[in-house]
Amino acid sequence: MTTTDRARHVVLVGLMGTGKTTVGSMLAERLGRPFVDSDHVIEASTGRTVREIFADEGEAAFRVLEMAALVQALAAPRPAVIAAAGGVVLAEANRRALRDSEAVVVWLQAQLDRLTERAVTGEHRPLLDDDPAGMLARMASEREALYAEVAGHHVDTTSRPPADIVDELAALPGVAT
Ligand code: S3P
């Protein structure tokens, strides 16, 4: 088996509310692979919620846990679908880990007004407590180049049913093989 025909992880990146968890869990089910959500990994390993970690230890401490969760998910031998928390691209080490993993990395993107509607429902998103629309706009301008840097594919999820997006992702080269 060569590097190119080896089954690879599929990693979904993108801002909060782009559908990484919804689409990722459906894709994993379709492919018969494990689904890994990096926020859930952090909550399971620490026994605390993302919100509690932000409140008690701050964002920097959360980012350390986020990096560990990504590295652990990428190291798993069984190919999985990984929903990477929106902030993973901020650290150069994470971007390098994504590149080195040879995972199929897909950037999910959506229009900001849709993101705001979707993302404010998440209890695990303390960064959106005060000014969700403004914060998401700032994150978009800060991160879009970083998502583009790590992703081999880009999918707009703005007004599409998740099942359609899953169909598109399942057909990408390297995903279902
Ligand atoms: C964050 C995204 C959230 C969560 C935390 C911070 C971010 O995950 O990790 O609230 O900085 O973009 P999702 O992208 O899964 O919502």
XYZ file of C-alpha atoms and ligand atoms in Angstrom:
193
model
C 0.000 0.000 0.000
C 1.407 3.396 -0.924
C 0.838 6.784 0.633
C -1.604 7.676 -2.104
C -3.899 4.654 -1.760
C -3.863 4.599 2.035
C -7.186 5.469 3.655
C -6.835 8.916 5.141
C -8.567 10.923 7.811
C -11.046 13.502 6.620
C -10.707 16.722 8.613
C -13.331 19.456 8.514
C -12.143 22.958 9.365
C -13.976 26.271 9.387
C -15.615 28.840 11.592
C -18.173 28.039 14.268
C -21.552 27.343 12.713
C -20.334 26.168 9.316
C -21.681 22.652 9.980
C -18.519 20.723 10.865
C -20.198 18.619 13.551
C -23.504 18.046 11.744
C -21.951 17.232 8.395
C -18.989 15.398 9.891
C -21.105 13.003 11.941
C -23.305 12.247 8.928
C -20.270 11.688 6.699
C -18.702 9.354 9.250
C -21.891 7.326 9.392
C -22.019 7.162 5.598
C -18.410 5.988 5.403
C -18.653 3.635 8.397
C -15.837 5.454 10.151
C -15.438 6.871 13.642
C -16.460 10.482 14.120
C -14.182 12.631 16.292
C -15.111 16.143 17.395
C -12.140 17.867 18.994
C -14.300 19.805 21.476
C -15.903 16.540 22.624
C -12.451 14.958 23.015
C -11.393 17.861 25.245
C -14.557 17.659 27.329
C -14.225 13.885 27.730
C -10.538 14.002 28.646
C -10.824 16.860 31.150
C -14.293 16.097 32.521
C -15.127 19.768 32.025
C -17.044 21.723 29.453
C -15.358 24.005 26.936
C -17.177 26.891 28.622
C -15.785 25.943 32.044
C -12.251 25.684 30.671
C -12.484 29.136 29.082
C -13.956 30.612 32.286
C -11.526 29.007 34.736
C -8.260 28.812 32.817
C -8.684 31.129 29.861
C -8.418 30.805 26.130
C -4.675 30.081 26.052
C -5.141 26.990 28.227
C -7.982 25.851 26.000
C -5.759 26.222 22.908
C -3.180 23.867 24.455
C -5.895 21.233 24.985
C -7.180 21.845 21.472
C -3.740 21.129 20.032
C -3.428 17.899 22.021
C -6.872 16.770 20.845
C -5.983 17.415 17.203
C -2.643 15.619 17.419
C -4.291 12.645 19.151
C -7.066 12.450 16.554
C -4.617 12.618 13.638
C -2.434 9.906 15.188
C -5.270 7.349 15.368
C -4.525 4.465 12.998
C -8.129 3.948 11.928
C -9.228 6.578 9.401
C -11.820 8.855 10.936
C -13.847 11.910 10.134
C -12.553 14.690 12.378
C -14.416 17.922 13.089
C -11.619 20.236 14.165
C -12.660 23.121 16.412
C -12.724 26.454 14.620
C -9.560 27.754 16.260
C -7.191 24.923 15.374
C -5.715 26.794 12.441
C -4.444 29.615 14.657
C -1.366 27.660 15.747
C 1.323 27.080 13.156
C 2.069 23.712 14.813
C -1.510 22.609 14.146
C -1.361 23.736 10.535
C 1.857 21.781 10.101
C 0.324 18.707 11.780
C -2.587 18.866 9.343
C -0.259 19.122 6.362
C 2.018 16.347 7.602
C -0.906 14.006 8.300
C -1.848 13.894 4.619
C -5.482 14.040 5.726
C -8.113 15.214 3.284
C -8.784 18.650 4.767
C -12.003 20.399 3.797
C -12.781 24.018 4.641
C -16.475 24.560 5.289
C -17.506 28.167 4.819
C -20.831 29.989 5.082
C -22.108 33.544 4.881
C -21.678 35.431 8.114
C -25.359 36.083 8.783
C -26.094 32.360 8.546
C -23.136 31.566 10.770
C -24.376 33.937 13.417
C -27.836 32.327 13.421
C -26.383 28.843 13.693
C -23.466 29.433 16.028
C -25.202 31.322 18.835
C -27.030 28.152 19.810
C -23.795 26.447 20.894
C -23.227 26.348 24.652
C -19.549 25.561 23.964
C -18.905 28.933 22.296
C -18.174 31.486 25.025
C -16.309 33.706 22.552
C -19.697 34.551 21.000
C -21.392 35.634 24.232
C -21.132 39.386 23.764
C -21.109 40.298 20.080
C -21.533 37.144 17.987
C -21.847 38.846 14.598
C -18.851 41.125 15.212
C -16.740 38.324 16.626
C -17.479 35.985 13.738
C -16.627 38.767 11.264
C -13.300 39.356 13.020
C -12.584 35.631 13.108
C -13.384 35.339 9.410
C -10.925 38.052 8.496
C -8.251 36.658 10.796
C -8.665 33.001 9.849
C -9.818 32.660 6.271
C -6.298 32.657 4.854
C -5.352 30.024 7.442
C -8.243 27.728 6.537
C -7.308 28.153 2.880
C -3.682 27.322 3.699
C -4.475 23.937 5.250
C -7.449 22.844 3.139
C -7.318 21.051 -0.178
C -11.031 21.568 -0.730
C -13.483 24.351 -0.051
C -17.252 23.883 0.322
C -19.860 26.628 0.820
C -22.521 25.373 3.249
C -24.634 28.539 3.377
C -27.987 27.366 2.074
C -27.551 23.686 1.453
C -29.062 20.754 3.290
C -26.416 18.763 5.176
C -27.197 15.624 3.130
C -26.164 17.429 -0.081
C -22.906 18.514 1.468
C -22.257 14.954 2.646
C -22.780 13.723 -0.926
C -20.229 16.253 -2.167
C -17.687 15.384 0.511
C -18.057 11.634 -0.004
C -17.220 12.117 -3.690
C -13.989 14.060 -3.068
C -10.793 12.259 -4.055
C -9.327 10.295 -1.172
C -12.426 10.413 1.032
C -14.228 7.151 0.347
C -11.205 5.094 -0.707
C -13.862 28.072 18.857
C -14.698 27.149 18.277
C -15.516 26.204 19.071
C -14.853 25.903 20.415
C -14.510 27.177 21.151
C -13.622 28.125 20.333
C -13.123 29.020 17.981
O -15.665 24.964 18.344
O -13.700 25.146 20.237
O -15.716 27.827 21.507
O -12.218 29.720 18.471
O -13.455 29.080 16.770
P -16.586 24.794 17.018
O -15.822 25.368 15.860
O -16.756 23.324 16.907
O -17.865 25.496 17.276
